[in-house]
XYZ file of C-alpha atoms in Angstrom:
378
model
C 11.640 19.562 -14.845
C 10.083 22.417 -12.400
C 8.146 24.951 -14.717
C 10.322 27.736 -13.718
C 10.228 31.325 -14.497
C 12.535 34.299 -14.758
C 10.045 36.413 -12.723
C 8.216 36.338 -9.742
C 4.908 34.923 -10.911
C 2.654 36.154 -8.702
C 3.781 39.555 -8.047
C 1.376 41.864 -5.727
C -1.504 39.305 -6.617
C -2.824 37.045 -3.081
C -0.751 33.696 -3.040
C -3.799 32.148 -1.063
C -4.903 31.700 -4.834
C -2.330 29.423 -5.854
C -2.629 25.899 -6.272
C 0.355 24.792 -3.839
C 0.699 21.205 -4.976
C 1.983 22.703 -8.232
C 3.842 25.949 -6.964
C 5.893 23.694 -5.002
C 6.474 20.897 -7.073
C 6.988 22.338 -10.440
C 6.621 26.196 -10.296
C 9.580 27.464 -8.379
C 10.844 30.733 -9.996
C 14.499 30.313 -11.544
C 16.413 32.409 -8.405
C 15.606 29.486 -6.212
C 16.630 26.644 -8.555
C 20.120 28.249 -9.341
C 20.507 29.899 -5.565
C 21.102 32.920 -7.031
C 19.625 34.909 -4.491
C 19.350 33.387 -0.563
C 16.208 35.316 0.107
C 14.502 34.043 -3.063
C 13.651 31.043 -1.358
C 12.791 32.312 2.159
C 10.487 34.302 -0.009
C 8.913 31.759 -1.872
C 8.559 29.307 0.782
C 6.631 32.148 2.900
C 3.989 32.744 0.232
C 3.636 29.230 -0.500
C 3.150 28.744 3.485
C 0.082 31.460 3.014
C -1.558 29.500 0.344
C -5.710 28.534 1.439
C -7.147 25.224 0.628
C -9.619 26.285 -3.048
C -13.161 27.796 -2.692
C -14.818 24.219 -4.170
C -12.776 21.992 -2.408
C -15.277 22.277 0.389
C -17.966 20.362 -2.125
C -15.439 17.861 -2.883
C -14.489 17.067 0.041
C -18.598 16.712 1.472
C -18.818 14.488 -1.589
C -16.608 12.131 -0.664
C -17.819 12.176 3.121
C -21.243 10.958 2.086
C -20.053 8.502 -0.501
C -18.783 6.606 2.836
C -21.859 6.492 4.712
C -21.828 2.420 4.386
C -22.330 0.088 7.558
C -19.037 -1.183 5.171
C -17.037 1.622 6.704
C -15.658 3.161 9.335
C -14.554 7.009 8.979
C -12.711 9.297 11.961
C -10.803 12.771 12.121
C -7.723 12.845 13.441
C -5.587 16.334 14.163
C -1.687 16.944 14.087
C -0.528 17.581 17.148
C 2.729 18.933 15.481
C 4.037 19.625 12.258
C 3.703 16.724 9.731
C 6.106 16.090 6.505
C 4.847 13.114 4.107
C 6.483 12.253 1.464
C 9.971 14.364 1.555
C 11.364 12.065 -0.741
C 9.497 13.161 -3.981
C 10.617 15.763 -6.394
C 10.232 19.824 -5.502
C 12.526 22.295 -5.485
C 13.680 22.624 -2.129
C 15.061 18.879 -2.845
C 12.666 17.687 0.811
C 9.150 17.062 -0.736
C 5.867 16.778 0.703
C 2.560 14.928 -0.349
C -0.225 17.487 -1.880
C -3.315 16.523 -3.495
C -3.080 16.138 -6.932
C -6.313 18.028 -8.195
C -7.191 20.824 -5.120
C -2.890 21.032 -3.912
C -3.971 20.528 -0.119
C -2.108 17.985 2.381
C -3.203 14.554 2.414
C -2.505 11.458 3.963
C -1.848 8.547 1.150
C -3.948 5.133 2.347
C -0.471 3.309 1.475
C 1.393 5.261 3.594
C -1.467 4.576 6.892
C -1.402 1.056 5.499
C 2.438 0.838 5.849
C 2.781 2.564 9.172
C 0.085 0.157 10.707
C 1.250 -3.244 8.934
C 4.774 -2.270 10.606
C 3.230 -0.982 14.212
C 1.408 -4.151 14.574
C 3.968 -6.406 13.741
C 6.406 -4.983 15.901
C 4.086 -4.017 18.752
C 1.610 -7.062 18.667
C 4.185 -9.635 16.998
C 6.911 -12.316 18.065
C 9.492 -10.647 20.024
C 12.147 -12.575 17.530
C 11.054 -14.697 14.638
C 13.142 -17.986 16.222
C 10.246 -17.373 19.063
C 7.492 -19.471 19.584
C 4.563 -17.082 20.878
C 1.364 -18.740 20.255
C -0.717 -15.911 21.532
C 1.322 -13.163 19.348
C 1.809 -15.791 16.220
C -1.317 -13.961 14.624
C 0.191 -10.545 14.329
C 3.169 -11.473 12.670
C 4.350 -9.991 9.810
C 5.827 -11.316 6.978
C 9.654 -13.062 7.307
C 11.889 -11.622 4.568
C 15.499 -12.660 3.518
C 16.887 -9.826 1.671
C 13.920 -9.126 -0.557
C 12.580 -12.553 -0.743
C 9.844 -13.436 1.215
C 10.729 -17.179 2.909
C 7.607 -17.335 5.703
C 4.226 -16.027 5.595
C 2.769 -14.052 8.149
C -0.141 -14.673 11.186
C -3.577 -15.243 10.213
C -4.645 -12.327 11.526
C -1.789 -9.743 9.866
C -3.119 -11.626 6.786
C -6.597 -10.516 6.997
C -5.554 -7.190 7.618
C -3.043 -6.340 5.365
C -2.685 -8.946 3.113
C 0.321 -11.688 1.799
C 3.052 -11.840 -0.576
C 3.836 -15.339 -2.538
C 6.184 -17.969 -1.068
C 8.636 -19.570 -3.545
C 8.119 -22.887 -1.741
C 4.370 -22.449 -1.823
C 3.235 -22.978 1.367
C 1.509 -19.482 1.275
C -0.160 -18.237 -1.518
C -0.439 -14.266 -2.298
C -3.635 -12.693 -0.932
C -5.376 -9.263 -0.794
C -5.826 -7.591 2.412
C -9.457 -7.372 3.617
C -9.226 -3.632 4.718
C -9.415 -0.634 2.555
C -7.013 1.836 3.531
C -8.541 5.424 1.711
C -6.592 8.212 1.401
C -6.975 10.700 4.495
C -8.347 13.732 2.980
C -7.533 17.084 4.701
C -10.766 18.467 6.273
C -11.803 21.630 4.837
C -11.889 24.862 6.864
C -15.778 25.310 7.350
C -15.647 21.704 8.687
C -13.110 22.192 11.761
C -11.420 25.434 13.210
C -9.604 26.704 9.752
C -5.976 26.032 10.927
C -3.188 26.885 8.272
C -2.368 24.215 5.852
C 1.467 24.670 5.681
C 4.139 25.970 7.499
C 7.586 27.087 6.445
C 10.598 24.793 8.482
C 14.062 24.510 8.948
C 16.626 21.917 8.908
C 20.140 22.674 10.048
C 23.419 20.629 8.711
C 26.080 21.527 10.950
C 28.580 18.696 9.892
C 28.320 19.587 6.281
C 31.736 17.847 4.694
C 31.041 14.693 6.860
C 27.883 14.147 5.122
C 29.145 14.882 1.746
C 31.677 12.575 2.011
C 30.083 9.891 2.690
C 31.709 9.276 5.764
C 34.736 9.721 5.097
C 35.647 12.987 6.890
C 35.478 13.465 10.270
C 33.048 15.286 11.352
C 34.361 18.910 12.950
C 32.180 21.862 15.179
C 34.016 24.465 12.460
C 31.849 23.826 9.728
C 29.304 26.286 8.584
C 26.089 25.572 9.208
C 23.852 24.935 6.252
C 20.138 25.683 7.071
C 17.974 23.684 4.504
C 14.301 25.351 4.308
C 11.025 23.251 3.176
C 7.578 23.146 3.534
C 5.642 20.562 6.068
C 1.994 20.315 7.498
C 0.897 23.040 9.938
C 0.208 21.824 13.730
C -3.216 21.478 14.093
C -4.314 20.064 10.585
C -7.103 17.654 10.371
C -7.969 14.861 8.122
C -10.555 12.242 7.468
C -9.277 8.545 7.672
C -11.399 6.308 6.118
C -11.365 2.361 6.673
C -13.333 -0.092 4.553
C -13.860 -4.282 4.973
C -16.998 -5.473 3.549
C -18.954 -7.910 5.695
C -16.881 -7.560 8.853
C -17.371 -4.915 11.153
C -15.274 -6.319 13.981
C -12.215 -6.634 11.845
C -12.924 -3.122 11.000
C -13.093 -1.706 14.631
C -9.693 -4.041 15.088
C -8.048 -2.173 11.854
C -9.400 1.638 13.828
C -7.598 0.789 16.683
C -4.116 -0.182 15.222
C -4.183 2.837 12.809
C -5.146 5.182 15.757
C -2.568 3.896 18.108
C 0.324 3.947 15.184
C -0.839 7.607 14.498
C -0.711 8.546 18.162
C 2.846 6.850 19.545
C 4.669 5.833 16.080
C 3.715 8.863 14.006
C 3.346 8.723 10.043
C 6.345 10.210 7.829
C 9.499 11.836 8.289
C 11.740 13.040 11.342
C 8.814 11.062 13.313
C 11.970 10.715 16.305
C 11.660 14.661 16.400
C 8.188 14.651 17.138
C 7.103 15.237 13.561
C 3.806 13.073 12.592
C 1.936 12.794 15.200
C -1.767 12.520 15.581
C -4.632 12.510 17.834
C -8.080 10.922 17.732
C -11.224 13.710 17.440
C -14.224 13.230 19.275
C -16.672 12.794 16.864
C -18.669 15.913 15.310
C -21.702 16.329 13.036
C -22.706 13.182 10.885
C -19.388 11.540 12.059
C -20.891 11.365 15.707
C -24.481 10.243 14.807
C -22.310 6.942 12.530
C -20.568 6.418 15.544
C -23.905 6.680 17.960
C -25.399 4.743 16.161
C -23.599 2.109 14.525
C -25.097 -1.570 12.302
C -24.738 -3.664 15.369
C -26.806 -0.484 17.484
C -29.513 -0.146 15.008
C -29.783 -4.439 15.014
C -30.140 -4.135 18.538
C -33.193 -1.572 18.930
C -34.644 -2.343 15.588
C -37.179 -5.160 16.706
C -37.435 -6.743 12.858
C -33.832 -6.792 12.712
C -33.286 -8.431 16.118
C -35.731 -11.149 15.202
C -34.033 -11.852 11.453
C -30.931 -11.959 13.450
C -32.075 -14.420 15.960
C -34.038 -16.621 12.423
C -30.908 -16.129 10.775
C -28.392 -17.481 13.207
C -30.945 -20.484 13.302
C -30.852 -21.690 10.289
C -27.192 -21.432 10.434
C -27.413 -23.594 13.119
C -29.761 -26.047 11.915
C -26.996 -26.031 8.116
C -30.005 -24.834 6.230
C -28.552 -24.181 2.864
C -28.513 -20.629 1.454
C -30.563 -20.755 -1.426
C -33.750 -22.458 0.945
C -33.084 -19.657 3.404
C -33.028 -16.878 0.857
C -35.820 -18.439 -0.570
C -37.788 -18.337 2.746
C -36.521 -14.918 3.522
C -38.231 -13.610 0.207
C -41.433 -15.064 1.338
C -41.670 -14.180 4.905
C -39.020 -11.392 5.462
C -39.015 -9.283 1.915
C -41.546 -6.918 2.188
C -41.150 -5.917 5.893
C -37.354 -5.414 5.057
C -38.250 -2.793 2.267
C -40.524 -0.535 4.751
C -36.824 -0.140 6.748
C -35.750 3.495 6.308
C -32.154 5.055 6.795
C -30.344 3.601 9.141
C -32.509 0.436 9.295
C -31.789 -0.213 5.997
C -27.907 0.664 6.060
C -28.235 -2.209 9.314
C -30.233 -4.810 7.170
C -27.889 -4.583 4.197
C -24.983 -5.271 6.622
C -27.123 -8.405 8.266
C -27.774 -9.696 5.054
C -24.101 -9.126 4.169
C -22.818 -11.531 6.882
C -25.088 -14.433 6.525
C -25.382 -14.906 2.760
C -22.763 -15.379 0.674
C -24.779 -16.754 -3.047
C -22.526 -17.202 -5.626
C -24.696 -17.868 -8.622
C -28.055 -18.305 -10.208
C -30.849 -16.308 -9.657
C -31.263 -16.375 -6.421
C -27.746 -14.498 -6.276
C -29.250 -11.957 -8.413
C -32.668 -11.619 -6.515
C -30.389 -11.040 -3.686
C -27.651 -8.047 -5.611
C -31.413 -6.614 -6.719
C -32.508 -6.475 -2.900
C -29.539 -5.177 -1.444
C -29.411 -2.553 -4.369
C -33.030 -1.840 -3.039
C -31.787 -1.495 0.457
C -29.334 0.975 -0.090
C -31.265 3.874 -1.852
């Protein structure tokens, strides 16, 4: 139920003010829900188009950028080369919805809808051509085989990893959790990019209106009238912040960035993607995004010479099937204190190192080794 009024709310007052997740969703005034007057909603739909991302979103937003300053993740802008509409099934008034941000009302792209898009691009770009088709060197990407909506084979080992598995009723595959975090793309503020508009007022046109109506069962005829449907999508030129996460495995991480940029870039995310809708491109990187990506864990191992050489003692022992607790236990000794004059980045690359080789379960060594990292990552 849309908290309508009998008035226009906001009068002479700036619309910019307005929280537009809200306005759209729930605050349309009651001319537009009963079509009482066809300019109401042209109206409406133009102030909401003028409403400016809040004053403290900003803050939140730098918040959240810092909070994923982990060797554990992998963050990139990308920019809408067109209009963008995500989620235009959900409720609003103009019955074609769009995905706002719950608390500040700006765009946003929902981490299960990325997920989703990539799962489905890989699967059909990287899979078997035809599930009756033995491919050995595209069995890893494929997805999982449904019958109706029961899932009868599991998918590749490598779709697995990435997105994660449903149970089998014959249980030859047993339900598991993706290893990579898909965040929510949050819409990068104006002070961080070039301030493009946030939304942008569009039309659809029905021109066979009785054929669709029917169901079918009308033919559809060039005498109709046209019914122009108006709603509210992403402006062109929009940017936003994806954010991947898979702890302990950078390469799988760097695999996940390239699937999600290349579904963003030919596939699009959301609706009327054949139109052109939903399409994204990859930013260069800018500010602390480029210095992360200059200088990434398996950089600072490289040129960090007391990384390089735990590396080198670390692969060793795995070599030689030195158990863990030994080899933490020697690392305490000989490796401890030189770890702990790290700084910044070194530190960041050492928690990662540590990450990959040791994987103590229980006892105290395990919590010697929680208390170190914890150390490691102030």
């Amino acid at each position: 139920m849309w908290l309508a009024s009998s008035r226009e709310r906001w009068g002479r007052s700036a619309p910019e003010q307005a929280h537009a997740g809200l306005e759209y969703t729930r605050g349309a005034p009651l001319a537009v829900l009963r079509n009482e007057d066809p300019d109401a909603r042209e109206n409406w739909l133009a102030r909401l188009a003028r409403c400016k991302e809040p004053a403290r979103y900003a803050h939140a937003y730098r918040r959240w950028r810092q909070s994923l300053h982990s060797p554990d993740t992998l963050c990139f802008t990308v920019r809408a080369l067109g209009r963008v509409l995500v989620g235009h099934g959900t409720s609003a008034a103009t019955r074609v919805g769009l995905t706002l941000q719950h608390t500040w009302g700006v765009p946003v792209l929902p981490g299960s809808a990325l997920k989703g898009l990539t799962a489905h691009y890989v699967q059909t770009v990287y899979g078997p051509e035809a599930d009756d088709r033995e491919e050995p060197e595209r069995e890893p990407f494929r997805g999982t085989t449904w019958k109706d909506t029961r899932p009868i084979r599991a998918p590749g080992a490598l779709f697995r990893r990435l997105f994660g598995a449903p149970d089998l009723d014959d249980s030859t595959g047993k339900a598991t959790q993706g290893e990579v975090i898909f965040h929510d793309a949050l819409w990068v503020p104006a002070e961080e990019g070039r301030g493009a508009p946030m939304l942008a007022r569009d039309v659809l046109t029905v021109h066979q209106r009785r054929y669709y109506e029917s169901g079918g069962q009308e033919w559809p005829v060039d005498f109709d009238d046209p019914n122009p449907v108006s709603f509210l999508t992403v402006a062109p030129g929009g940017r936003f912040l994806v954010a991947l996460e898979a702890p302990g495995d950078r390469p799988l991480l760097e695999r996940a960035e390239h699937y999600v940029k290349e579904a963003l870039e030919h596939w699009g995310l959301g609706g009327k993607t054949a139109a052109g809708y939903g399409r994204f491109a990859r930013e260069e990187p800018m500010g602390d995004h480029a210095s992360a990506a200059a200088r990434s864990p398996a950089a600072v191992l490289q040129s960090t010479p007391v990384l390089a050489e735990l590396k080198t003692w670390l692969e060793d022992q795995r070599a030689r099937k030195v158990g863990q607790r030994p080899q933490f236990q020697q690392l305490e000794r000989d490796w401890k204190e030189r770890l702990l004059e790290l700084t910044g980045e070194g530190r960041q690359a050492a928690v990662y190192l540590l990450k990959q080789y040791f994987n103590l379960k229980r006892g105290e060594e395990q919590q010697r080794m929680e208390e170190l990292l914890a150390r490691l990552s102030t």
